[in-house]
Coordinates of C-alpha atoms and ligand atoms in Angstrom, one line a residue:
X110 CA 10.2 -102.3 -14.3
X111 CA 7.7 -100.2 -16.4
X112 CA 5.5 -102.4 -18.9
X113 CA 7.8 -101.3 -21.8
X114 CA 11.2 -102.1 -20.5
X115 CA 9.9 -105.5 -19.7
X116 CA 8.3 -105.9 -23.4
X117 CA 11.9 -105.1 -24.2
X118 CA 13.5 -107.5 -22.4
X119 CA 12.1 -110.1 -23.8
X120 CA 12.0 -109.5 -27.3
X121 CA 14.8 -111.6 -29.4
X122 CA 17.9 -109.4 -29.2
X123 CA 18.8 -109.6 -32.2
X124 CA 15.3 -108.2 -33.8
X125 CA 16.0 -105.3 -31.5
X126 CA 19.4 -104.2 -32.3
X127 CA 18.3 -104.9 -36.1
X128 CA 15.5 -102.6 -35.4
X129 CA 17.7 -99.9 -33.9
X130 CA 19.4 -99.6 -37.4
X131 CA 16.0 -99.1 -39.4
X132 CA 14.9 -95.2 -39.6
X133 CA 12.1 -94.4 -37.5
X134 CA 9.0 -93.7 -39.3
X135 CA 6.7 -90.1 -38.7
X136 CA 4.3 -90.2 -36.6
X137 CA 0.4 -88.5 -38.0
X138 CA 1.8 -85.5 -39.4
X139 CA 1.3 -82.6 -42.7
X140 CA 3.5 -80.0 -44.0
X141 CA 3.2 -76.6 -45.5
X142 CA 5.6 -75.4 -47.7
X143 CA 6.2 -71.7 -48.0
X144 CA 8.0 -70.5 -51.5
X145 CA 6.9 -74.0 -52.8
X146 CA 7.1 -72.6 -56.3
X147 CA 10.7 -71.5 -55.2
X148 CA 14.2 -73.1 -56.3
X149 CA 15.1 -74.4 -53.5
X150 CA 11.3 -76.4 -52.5
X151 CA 11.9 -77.2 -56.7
X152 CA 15.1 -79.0 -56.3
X153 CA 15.4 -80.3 -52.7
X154 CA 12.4 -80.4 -50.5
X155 CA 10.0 -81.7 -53.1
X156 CA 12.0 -84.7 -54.2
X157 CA 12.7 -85.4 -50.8
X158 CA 9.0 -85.4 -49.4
X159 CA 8.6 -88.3 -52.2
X160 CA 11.9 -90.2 -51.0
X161 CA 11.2 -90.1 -47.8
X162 CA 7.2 -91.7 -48.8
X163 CA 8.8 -94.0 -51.3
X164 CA 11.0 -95.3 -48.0
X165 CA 8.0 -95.8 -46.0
X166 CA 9.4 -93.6 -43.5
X167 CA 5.9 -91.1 -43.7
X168 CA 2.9 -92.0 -42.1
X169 CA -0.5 -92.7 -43.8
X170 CA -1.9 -89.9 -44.0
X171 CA 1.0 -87.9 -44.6
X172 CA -0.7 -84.2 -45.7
X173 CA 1.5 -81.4 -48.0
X174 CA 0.3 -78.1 -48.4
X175 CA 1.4 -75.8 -50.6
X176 CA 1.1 -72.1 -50.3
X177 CA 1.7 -69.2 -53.2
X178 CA 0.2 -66.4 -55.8
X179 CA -0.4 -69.1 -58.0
X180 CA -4.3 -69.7 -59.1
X181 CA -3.7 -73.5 -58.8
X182 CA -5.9 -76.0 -58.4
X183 CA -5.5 -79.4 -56.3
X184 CA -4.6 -81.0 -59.6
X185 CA -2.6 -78.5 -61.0
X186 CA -0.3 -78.6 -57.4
X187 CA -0.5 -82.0 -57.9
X188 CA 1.6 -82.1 -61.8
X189 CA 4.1 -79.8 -60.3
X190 CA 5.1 -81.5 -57.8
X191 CA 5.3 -84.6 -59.8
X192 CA 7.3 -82.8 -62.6
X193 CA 9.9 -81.8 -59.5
X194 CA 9.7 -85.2 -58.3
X195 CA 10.1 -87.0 -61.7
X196 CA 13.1 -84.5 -62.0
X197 CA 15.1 -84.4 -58.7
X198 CA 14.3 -87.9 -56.6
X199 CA 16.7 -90.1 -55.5
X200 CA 14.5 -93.0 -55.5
X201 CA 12.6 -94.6 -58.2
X202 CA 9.4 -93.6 -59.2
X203 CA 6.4 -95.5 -58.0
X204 CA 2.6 -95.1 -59.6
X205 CA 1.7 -96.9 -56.2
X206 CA 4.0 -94.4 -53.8
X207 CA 2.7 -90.9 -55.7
X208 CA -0.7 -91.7 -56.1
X209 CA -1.1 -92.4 -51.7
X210 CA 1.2 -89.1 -51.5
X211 CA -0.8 -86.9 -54.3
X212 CA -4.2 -87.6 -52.7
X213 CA -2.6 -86.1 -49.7
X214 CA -1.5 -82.8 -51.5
X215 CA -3.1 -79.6 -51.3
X216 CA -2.8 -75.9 -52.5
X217 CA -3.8 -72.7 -50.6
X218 CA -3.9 -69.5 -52.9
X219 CA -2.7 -66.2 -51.5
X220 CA -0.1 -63.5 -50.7
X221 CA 1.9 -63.6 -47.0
X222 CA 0.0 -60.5 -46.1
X223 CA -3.5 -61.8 -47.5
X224 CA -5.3 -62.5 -44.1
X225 CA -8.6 -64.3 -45.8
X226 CA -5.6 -66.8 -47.2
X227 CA -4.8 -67.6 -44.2
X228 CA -7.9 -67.9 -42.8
X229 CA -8.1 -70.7 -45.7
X230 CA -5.4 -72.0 -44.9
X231 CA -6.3 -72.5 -40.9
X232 CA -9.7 -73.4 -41.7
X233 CA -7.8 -76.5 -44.5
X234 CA -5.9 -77.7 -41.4
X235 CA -8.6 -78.6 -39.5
X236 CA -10.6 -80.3 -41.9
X237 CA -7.1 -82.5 -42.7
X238 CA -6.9 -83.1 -39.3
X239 CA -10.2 -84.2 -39.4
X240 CA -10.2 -86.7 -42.9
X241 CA -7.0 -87.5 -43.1
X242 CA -5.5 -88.2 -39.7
X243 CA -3.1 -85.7 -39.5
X244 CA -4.0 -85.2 -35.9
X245 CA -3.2 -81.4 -35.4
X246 CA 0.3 -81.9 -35.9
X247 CA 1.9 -79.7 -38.2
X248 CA 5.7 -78.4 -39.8
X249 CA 5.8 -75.3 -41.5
X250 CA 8.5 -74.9 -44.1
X251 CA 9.8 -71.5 -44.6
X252 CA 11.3 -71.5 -47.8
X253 CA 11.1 -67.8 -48.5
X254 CA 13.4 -64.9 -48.4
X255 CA 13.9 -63.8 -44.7
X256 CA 11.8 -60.1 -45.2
X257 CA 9.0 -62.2 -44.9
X258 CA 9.4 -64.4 -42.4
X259 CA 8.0 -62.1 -40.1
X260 CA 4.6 -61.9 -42.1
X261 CA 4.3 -65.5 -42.6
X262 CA 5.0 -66.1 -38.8
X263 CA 2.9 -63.0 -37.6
X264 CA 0.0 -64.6 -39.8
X265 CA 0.5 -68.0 -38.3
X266 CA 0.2 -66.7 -34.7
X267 CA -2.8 -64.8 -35.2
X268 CA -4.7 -67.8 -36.9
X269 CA -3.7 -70.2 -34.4
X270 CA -2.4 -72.3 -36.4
X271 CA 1.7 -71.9 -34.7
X272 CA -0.3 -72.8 -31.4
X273 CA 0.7 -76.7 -30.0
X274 CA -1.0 -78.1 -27.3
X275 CA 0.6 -81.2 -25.4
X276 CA -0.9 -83.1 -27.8
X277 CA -0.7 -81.5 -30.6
X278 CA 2.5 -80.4 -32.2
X279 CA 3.5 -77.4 -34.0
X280 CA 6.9 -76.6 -35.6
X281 CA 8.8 -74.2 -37.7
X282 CA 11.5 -75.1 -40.5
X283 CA 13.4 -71.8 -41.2
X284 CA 16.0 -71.6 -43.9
X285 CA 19.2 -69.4 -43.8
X286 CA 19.8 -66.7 -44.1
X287 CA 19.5 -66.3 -40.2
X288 CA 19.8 -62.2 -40.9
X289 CA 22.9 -60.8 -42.2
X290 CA 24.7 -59.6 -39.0
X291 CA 24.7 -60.3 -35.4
X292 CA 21.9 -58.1 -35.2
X293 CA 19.5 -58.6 -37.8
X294 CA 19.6 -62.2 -36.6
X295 CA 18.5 -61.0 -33.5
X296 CA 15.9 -59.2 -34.1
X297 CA 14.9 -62.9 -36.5
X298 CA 15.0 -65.0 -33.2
X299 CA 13.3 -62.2 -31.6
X300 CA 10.3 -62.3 -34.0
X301 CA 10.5 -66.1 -34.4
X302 CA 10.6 -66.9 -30.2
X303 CA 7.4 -64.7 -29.9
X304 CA 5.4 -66.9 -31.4
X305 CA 7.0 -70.2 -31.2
X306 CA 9.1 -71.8 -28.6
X307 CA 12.9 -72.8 -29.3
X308 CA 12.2 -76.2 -29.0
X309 CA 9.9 -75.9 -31.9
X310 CA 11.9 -74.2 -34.3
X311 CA 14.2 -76.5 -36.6
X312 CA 16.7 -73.6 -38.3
X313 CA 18.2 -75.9 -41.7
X314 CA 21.6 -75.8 -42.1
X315 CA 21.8 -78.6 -44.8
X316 CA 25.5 -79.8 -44.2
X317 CA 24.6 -81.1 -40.8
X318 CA 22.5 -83.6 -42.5
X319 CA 24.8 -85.2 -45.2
X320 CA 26.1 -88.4 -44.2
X321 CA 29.9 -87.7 -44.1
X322 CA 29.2 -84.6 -41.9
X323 CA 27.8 -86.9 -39.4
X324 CA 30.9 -89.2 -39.4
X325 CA 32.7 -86.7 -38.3
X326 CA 31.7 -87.3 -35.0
X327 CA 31.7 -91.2 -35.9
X328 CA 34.7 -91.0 -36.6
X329 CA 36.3 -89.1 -33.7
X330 CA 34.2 -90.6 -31.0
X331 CA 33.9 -94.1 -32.4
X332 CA 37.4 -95.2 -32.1
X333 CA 40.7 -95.1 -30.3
X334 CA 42.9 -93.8 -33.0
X335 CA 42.3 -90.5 -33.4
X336 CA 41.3 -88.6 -30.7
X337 CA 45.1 -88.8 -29.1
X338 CA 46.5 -87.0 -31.9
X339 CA 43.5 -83.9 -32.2
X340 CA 45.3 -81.1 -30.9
X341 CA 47.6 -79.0 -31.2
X342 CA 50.3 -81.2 -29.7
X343 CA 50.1 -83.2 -33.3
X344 CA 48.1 -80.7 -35.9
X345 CA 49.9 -77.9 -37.5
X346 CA 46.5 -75.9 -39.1
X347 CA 43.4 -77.2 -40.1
X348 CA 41.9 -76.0 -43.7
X349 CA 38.2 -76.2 -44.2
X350 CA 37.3 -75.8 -48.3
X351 CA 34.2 -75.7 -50.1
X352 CA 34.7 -74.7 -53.5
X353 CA 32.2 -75.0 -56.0
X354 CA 32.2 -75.0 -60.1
X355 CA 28.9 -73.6 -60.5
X356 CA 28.5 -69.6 -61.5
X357 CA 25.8 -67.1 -60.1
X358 CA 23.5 -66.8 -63.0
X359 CA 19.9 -66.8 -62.2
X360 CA 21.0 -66.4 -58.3
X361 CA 21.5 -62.5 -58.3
X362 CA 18.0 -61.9 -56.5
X363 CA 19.4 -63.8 -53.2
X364 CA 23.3 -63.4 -53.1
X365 CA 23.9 -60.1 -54.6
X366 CA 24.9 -58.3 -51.6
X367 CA 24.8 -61.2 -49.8
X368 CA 28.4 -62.5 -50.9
X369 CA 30.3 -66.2 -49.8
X370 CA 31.0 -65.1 -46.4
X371 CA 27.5 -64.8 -45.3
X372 CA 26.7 -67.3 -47.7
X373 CA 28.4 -70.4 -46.6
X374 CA 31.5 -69.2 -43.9
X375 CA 28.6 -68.3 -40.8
X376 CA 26.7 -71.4 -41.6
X377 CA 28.1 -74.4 -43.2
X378 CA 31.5 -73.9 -42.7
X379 CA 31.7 -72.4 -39.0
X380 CA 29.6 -75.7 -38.5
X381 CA 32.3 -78.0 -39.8
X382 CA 34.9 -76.4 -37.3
X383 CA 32.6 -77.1 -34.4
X384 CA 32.2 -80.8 -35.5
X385 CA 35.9 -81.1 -35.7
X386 CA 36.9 -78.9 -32.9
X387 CA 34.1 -79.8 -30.2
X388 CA 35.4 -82.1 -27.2
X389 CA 33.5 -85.4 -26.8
X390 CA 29.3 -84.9 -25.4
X391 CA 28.9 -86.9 -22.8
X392 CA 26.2 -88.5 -24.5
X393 CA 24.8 -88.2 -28.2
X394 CA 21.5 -86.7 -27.0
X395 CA 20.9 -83.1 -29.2
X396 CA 21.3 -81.5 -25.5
X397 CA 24.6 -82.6 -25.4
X398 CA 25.6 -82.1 -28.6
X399 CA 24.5 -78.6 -28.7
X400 CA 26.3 -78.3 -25.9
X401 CA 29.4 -78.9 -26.9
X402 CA 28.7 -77.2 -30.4
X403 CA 27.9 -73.9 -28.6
X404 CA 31.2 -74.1 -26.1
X405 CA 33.8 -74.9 -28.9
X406 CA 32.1 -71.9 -30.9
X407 CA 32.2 -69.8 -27.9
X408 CA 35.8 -70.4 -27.8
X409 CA 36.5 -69.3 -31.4
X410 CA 37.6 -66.2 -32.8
X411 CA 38.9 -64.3 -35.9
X412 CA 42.7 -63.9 -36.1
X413 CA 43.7 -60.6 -37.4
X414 CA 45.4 -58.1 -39.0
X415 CA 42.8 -58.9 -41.5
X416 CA 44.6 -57.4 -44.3
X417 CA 46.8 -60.2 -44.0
X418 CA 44.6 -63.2 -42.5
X419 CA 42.2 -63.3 -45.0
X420 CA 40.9 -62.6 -48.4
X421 CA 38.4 -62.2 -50.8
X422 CA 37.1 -62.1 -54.7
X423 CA 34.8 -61.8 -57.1
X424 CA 35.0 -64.1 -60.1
X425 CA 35.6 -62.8 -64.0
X426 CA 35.1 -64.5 -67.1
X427 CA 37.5 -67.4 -67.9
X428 CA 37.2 -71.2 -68.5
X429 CA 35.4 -73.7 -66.9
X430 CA 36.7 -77.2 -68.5
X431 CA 35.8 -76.5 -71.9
X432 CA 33.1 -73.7 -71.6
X433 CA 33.7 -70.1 -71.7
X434 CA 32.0 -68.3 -68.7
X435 CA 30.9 -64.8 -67.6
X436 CA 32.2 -62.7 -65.0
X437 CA 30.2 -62.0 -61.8
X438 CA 29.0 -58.6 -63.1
X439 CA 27.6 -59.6 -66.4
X440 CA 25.6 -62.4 -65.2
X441 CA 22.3 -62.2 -65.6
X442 CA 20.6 -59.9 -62.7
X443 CA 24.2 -58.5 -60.9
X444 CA 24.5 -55.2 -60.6
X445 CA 27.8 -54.3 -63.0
X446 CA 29.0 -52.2 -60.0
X447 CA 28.6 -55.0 -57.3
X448 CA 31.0 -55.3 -54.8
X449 CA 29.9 -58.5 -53.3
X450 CA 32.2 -61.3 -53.5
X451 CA 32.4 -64.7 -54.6
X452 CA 35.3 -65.8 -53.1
X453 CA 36.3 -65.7 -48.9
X454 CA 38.9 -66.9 -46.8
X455 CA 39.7 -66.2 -43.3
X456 CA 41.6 -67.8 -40.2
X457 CA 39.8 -68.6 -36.6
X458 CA 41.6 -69.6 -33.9
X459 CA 40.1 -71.4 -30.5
X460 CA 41.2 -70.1 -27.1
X461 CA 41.4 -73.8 -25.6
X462 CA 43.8 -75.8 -24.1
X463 CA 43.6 -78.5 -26.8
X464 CA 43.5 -75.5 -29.9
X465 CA 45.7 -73.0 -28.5
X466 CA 47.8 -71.6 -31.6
X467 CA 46.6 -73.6 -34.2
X468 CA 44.4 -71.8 -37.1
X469 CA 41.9 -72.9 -38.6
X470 CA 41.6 -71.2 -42.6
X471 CA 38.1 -71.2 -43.9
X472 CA 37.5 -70.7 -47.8
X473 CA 34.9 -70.9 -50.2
X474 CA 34.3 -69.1 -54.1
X475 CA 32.0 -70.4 -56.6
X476 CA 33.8 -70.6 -60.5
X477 CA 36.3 -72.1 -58.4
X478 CA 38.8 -75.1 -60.1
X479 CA 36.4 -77.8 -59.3
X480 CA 33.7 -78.7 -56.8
X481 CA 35.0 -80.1 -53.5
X482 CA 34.1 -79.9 -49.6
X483 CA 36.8 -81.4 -47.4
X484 CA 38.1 -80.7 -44.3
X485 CA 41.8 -81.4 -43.7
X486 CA 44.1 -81.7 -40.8
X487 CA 47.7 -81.0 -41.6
X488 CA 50.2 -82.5 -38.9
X489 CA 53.3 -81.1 -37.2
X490 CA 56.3 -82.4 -39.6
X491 CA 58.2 -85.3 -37.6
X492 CA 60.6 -83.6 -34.9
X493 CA 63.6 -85.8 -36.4
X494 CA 64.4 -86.9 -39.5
X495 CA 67.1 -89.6 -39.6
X496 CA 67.3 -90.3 -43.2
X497 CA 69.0 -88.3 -45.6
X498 CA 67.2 -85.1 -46.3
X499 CA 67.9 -85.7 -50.0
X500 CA 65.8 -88.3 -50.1
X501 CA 62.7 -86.9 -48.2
X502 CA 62.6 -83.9 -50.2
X503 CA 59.3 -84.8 -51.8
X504 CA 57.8 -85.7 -48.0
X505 CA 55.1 -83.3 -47.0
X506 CA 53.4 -83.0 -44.2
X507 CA 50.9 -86.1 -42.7
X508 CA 47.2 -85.1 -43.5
X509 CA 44.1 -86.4 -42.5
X510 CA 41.6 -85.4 -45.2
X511 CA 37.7 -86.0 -44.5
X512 CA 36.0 -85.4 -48.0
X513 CA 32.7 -84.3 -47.5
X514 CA 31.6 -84.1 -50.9
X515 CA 31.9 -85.5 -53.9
X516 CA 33.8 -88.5 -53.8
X517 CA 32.9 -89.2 -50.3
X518 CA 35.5 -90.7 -48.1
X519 CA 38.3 -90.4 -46.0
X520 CA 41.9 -89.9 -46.9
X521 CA 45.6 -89.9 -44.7
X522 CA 48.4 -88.9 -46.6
X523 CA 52.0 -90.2 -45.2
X524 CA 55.3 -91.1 -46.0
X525 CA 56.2 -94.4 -47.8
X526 CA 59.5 -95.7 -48.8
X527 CA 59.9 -95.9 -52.3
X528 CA 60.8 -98.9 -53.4
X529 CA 64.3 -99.3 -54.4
X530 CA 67.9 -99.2 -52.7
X531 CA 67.8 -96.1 -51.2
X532 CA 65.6 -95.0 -48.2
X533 CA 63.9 -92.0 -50.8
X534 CA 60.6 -91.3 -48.8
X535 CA 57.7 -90.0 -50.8
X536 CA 54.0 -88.9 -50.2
X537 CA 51.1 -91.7 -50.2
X538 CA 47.4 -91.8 -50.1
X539 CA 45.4 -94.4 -47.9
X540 CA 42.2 -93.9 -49.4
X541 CA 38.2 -95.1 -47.2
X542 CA 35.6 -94.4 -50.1
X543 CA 32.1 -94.3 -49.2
X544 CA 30.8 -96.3 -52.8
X545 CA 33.5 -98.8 -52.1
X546 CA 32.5 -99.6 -48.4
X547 CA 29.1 -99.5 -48.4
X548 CA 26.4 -101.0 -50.3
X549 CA 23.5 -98.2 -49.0
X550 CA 23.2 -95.4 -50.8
X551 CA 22.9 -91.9 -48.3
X552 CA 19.9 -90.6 -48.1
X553 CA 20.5 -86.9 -49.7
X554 CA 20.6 -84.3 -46.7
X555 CA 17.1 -82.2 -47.1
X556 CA 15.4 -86.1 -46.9
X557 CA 17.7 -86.7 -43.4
X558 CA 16.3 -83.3 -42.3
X559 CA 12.7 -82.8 -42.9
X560 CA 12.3 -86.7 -41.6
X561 CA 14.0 -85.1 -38.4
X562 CA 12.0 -82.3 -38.0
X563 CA 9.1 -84.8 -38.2
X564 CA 10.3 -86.6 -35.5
X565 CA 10.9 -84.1 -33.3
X566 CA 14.9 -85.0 -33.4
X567 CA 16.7 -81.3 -32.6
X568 CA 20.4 -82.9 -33.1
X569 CA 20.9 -81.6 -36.4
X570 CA 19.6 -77.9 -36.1
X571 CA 21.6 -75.4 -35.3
X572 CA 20.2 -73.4 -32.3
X573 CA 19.6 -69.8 -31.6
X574 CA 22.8 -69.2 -29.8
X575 CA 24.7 -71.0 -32.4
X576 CA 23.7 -68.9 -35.1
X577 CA 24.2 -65.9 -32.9
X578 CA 27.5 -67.2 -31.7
X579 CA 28.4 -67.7 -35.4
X580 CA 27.9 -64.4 -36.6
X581 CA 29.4 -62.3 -33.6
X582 CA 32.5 -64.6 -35.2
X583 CA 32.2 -63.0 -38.3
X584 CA 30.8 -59.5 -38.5
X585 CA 34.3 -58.1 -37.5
X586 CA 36.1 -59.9 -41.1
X587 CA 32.2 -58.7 -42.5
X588 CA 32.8 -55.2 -40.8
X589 CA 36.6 -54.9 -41.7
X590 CA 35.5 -55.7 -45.4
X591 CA 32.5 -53.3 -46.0
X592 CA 35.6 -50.7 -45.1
X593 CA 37.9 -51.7 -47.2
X594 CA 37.2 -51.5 -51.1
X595 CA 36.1 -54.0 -53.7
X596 CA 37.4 -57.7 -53.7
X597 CA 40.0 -59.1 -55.4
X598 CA 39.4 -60.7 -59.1
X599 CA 39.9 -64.0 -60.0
X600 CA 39.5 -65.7 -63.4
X601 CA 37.1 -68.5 -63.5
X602 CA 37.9 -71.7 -63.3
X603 CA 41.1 -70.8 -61.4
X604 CA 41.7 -71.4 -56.9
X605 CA 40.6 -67.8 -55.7
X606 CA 42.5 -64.3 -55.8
X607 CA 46.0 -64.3 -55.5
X608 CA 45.2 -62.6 -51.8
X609 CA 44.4 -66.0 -50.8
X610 CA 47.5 -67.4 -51.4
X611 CA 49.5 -64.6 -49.8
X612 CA 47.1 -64.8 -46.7
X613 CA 48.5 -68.8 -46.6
X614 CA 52.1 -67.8 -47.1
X615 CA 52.3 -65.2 -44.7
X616 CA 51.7 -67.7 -42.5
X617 CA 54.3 -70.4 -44.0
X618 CA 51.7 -72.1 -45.0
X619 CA 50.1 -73.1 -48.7
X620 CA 46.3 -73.9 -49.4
X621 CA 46.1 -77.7 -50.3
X622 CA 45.1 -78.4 -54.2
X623 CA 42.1 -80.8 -53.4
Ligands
BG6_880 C1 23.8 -73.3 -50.1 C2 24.3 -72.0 -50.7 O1 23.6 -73.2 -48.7 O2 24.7 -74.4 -50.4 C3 24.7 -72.2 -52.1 O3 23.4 -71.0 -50.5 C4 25.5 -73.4 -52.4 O4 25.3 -71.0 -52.6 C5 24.9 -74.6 -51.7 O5 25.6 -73.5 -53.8 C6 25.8 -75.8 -51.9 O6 25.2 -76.9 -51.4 P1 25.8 -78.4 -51.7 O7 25.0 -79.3 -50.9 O8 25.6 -78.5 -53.2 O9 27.3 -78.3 -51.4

């Protein structure tokens, strides 16, 4: 027995088990954020680098670098992360926690095709390494628009700085979008893989690292219940929303052209199918994981005629609540002309023996009724009814509903008998709520993520083959689309085009009102 399995045996089992619940904590690390003056480092990555310090869970001499145009000095990087910070954390704010994590901050001036800032920049590392312990291991975050990643990681090569050695560690965070097609994400791996290896490059796609994505597989692999009834023996269609309030003003610089599909459907949502589809890993190592990711999505396919399988639309003025909203084409920035939409729905279906004829309808819009992500399974209708069908006229069909955000929880909606005399059977809700059951709060996603990527834990990042597999999924809807006119319209504050609904009842079927 090696020196540490025997240290482990001896130590008080119950400390060790305890310990297994507590996050591990980063090794000597920095990070350099790329776009750090963007939205995205504003609202998420920047409050979470302090939650994860005000957790403990960053070492020492944790090191953040921030690169842009900017003419900022140490200081002046210094009040604008706090600003962000005193704006977006999750966790209290600590005079004790920023101070140890502002002394650590620095700022490297420069353009992504400025060599000299680079040479800064390479030059910074070293002397961090050397004064603050961050031992030659280093992330870096590209928050930037993908044109650029190819500068940014052609710069990095030729400075050294993407070069690990087996003792020190070097590692790339890459935001979506992965391209825009099969092949534009291509040629992105392409450039990525010649300078780093896969194993060192953590692609975000922030879903995977909220807390009631990853019960999904808790929840399916954890217990007895429900695994017998996953297939298409029990479930009738599986619908996967995400439908958010929230307009495009002040986005049009990113999305326009860009659209829902491409948006959210190849990433987030194609994600949530694998994690309900995917058979059991044989273990819960990233390996397997990915491995059973990769198969289920290997497996899926769009179901056509398209024309009547899915939909899509572009949002116009209307009502959301008690505000009056724009349309997609006078916001701020959109082209009146644009074409791009803000609504998609489509159907995939899985060639396996457990999926076989079941779809799965994906959907997504922003302006949408209300903000939601859930994923529900709709079961088979009982093959007998003995009571009398008077009575069971207001009995739907058993539903399994796994709300991913907001109100986090699961619910299963079933039969009851109302109480009374007569057998009348109506719909109920048993309700799991996240707040309700647990006294921890979830850490937000981008905190989960960047701890991850840290730590050199791949689980939760989507791999090359993934994203590829993802997109060779959707560029035939993408294709069929580009072909085919302008989107629907749909009012704001109302569920998506009428073409949605009529893509649902074509098949029988009828979209759930979350
Ligand atoms: C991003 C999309 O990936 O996810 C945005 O680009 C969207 O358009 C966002 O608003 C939603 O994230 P969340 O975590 O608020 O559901």
């Amino acid at each position: 027995m090696s020196e540490s399995t025997q240290a482990e045996k001896w130590q008080n089992p119950l400390r060790s088990r305890k310990d297994r619940r507590l996050p591990r904590i980063a090794g000597p690390s920095g990070m350099v954020i790329f776009g750090v003056t963007g939205d995205l480092a504003k609202r998420k990555l920047l409050p979470a680098v302090y939650d994860l310090a005000s957790r403990g869970l960053l070492p020492a001499g944790f090191t953040l670098v921030g690169f842009g145009r900017r003419a900022w000095s140490k200081e002046d990087f210094e009040n604008y992360v706090k600003e962000q910070v005193l704006r977006g954390a999750r966790t209290d704010f600590d005079e004790h926690v920023w101070r140890r994590l502002a002394e650590g901050m620095q700022f490297v001036q420069g353009a992504f095709d400025d060599d000299q800032a680079f040479d800064n920049m390479a030059a910074l590392l070293k002397e961090m390494d050397a004064t603050r312990g961050t031992a030659g291991n280093w992330a870096f975050y590209l928050s930037v628009p993908p044109e650029y990643f190819a500068h940014v990681v052609d710069q990095l090569d030729r400075t050294g700085m993407a070069h690990g050695t087996e003792e020190q560690w070097r590692r790339v965070i890459i935001e979506k979008p992965f391209g825009h097609n099969l092949e534009s994400a291509k040629e992105l791996n392409k450039t990525i893989s010649a300078v780093f290896p896969e194993r060192a490059v953590f692609r975000i796609d922030h879903y995977l690292g909220k807390e009631t994505v990853q019960n999904i597989l808790a929840m399916r692999f954890a217990n007895q219940m429900f695994e017998p009834i996953w297939s298409s023996r029990y479930v009738d269609h599986v619908q996967i929303t995400m439908a958010e309030d929230i307009g495009l003003g002040g986005r049009a610089g990113y999305y326009d052209g860009i659209g829902a599909a491409r948006d959210v459907i190849q990433n987030h949502l194609i994600q949530l199918l694998a994690l309900v589809a995917m058979d059991e890993p044989v273990s819960f190592s990233p390996r397997q994981l990915r491995y059973e990711k990769l198969k289920i999505l290997r497996a899926t396919t769009p179901i056509g005629p398209f024309e009547e399988t899915t939909a899509r639309g572009q949002y116009t003025a209307g009502w959301q609540g008690s505000e009056k909203v724009v349309g997609l084409r006078e916001e701020e920035g959109f082209d009146p002309n644009s074409t791009t939409e803000t609504y998609a729905a489509c159907t995939l279906g899985i060639n396996s023996r457990r999926w076989a004829g079941v779809p799965f309808y994906l959907r997504t819009g922003k302006r949408l009724g209300r903000r939601v992500t859930e994923i529900a399974l709709v079961f088979k209708k009982a093959p007998h009814q003995p009571f009398d069908p008077g009575l069971t006229s207001q009995l739907g069909a058993n539903t399994l509903v796994i709300r991913v955000q907001p109100d986090e929880g699961i619910l299963l909606r079933f039969g009851s008998k109302v109480p009374g005399s007569t057998m009348e059977v109506r719909d109920v809700n048993m309700d799991f709520s996240y707040t309700e059951a647990f006294t921890e709060e979830s850490p937000e996603a981008y905190e989960r993520l960047i701890l991850d990527a840290l730590l050199d834990e791949t689980g939760l990042f989507p791999t090359s083959a993934e994203v590829e597999r993802s997109w060779e999924i959707l560029d035939p809807i993408l294709d069929f689309w580009a072909e085919h006119g302008r989107p629907d319209e749909y009012a704001a504050g109302t569920w998506g085009p009428p073409s949605a609904d009529h893509m649902m009842a074509a098949s029988g079927r009828a979209w759930r009102r979350p």
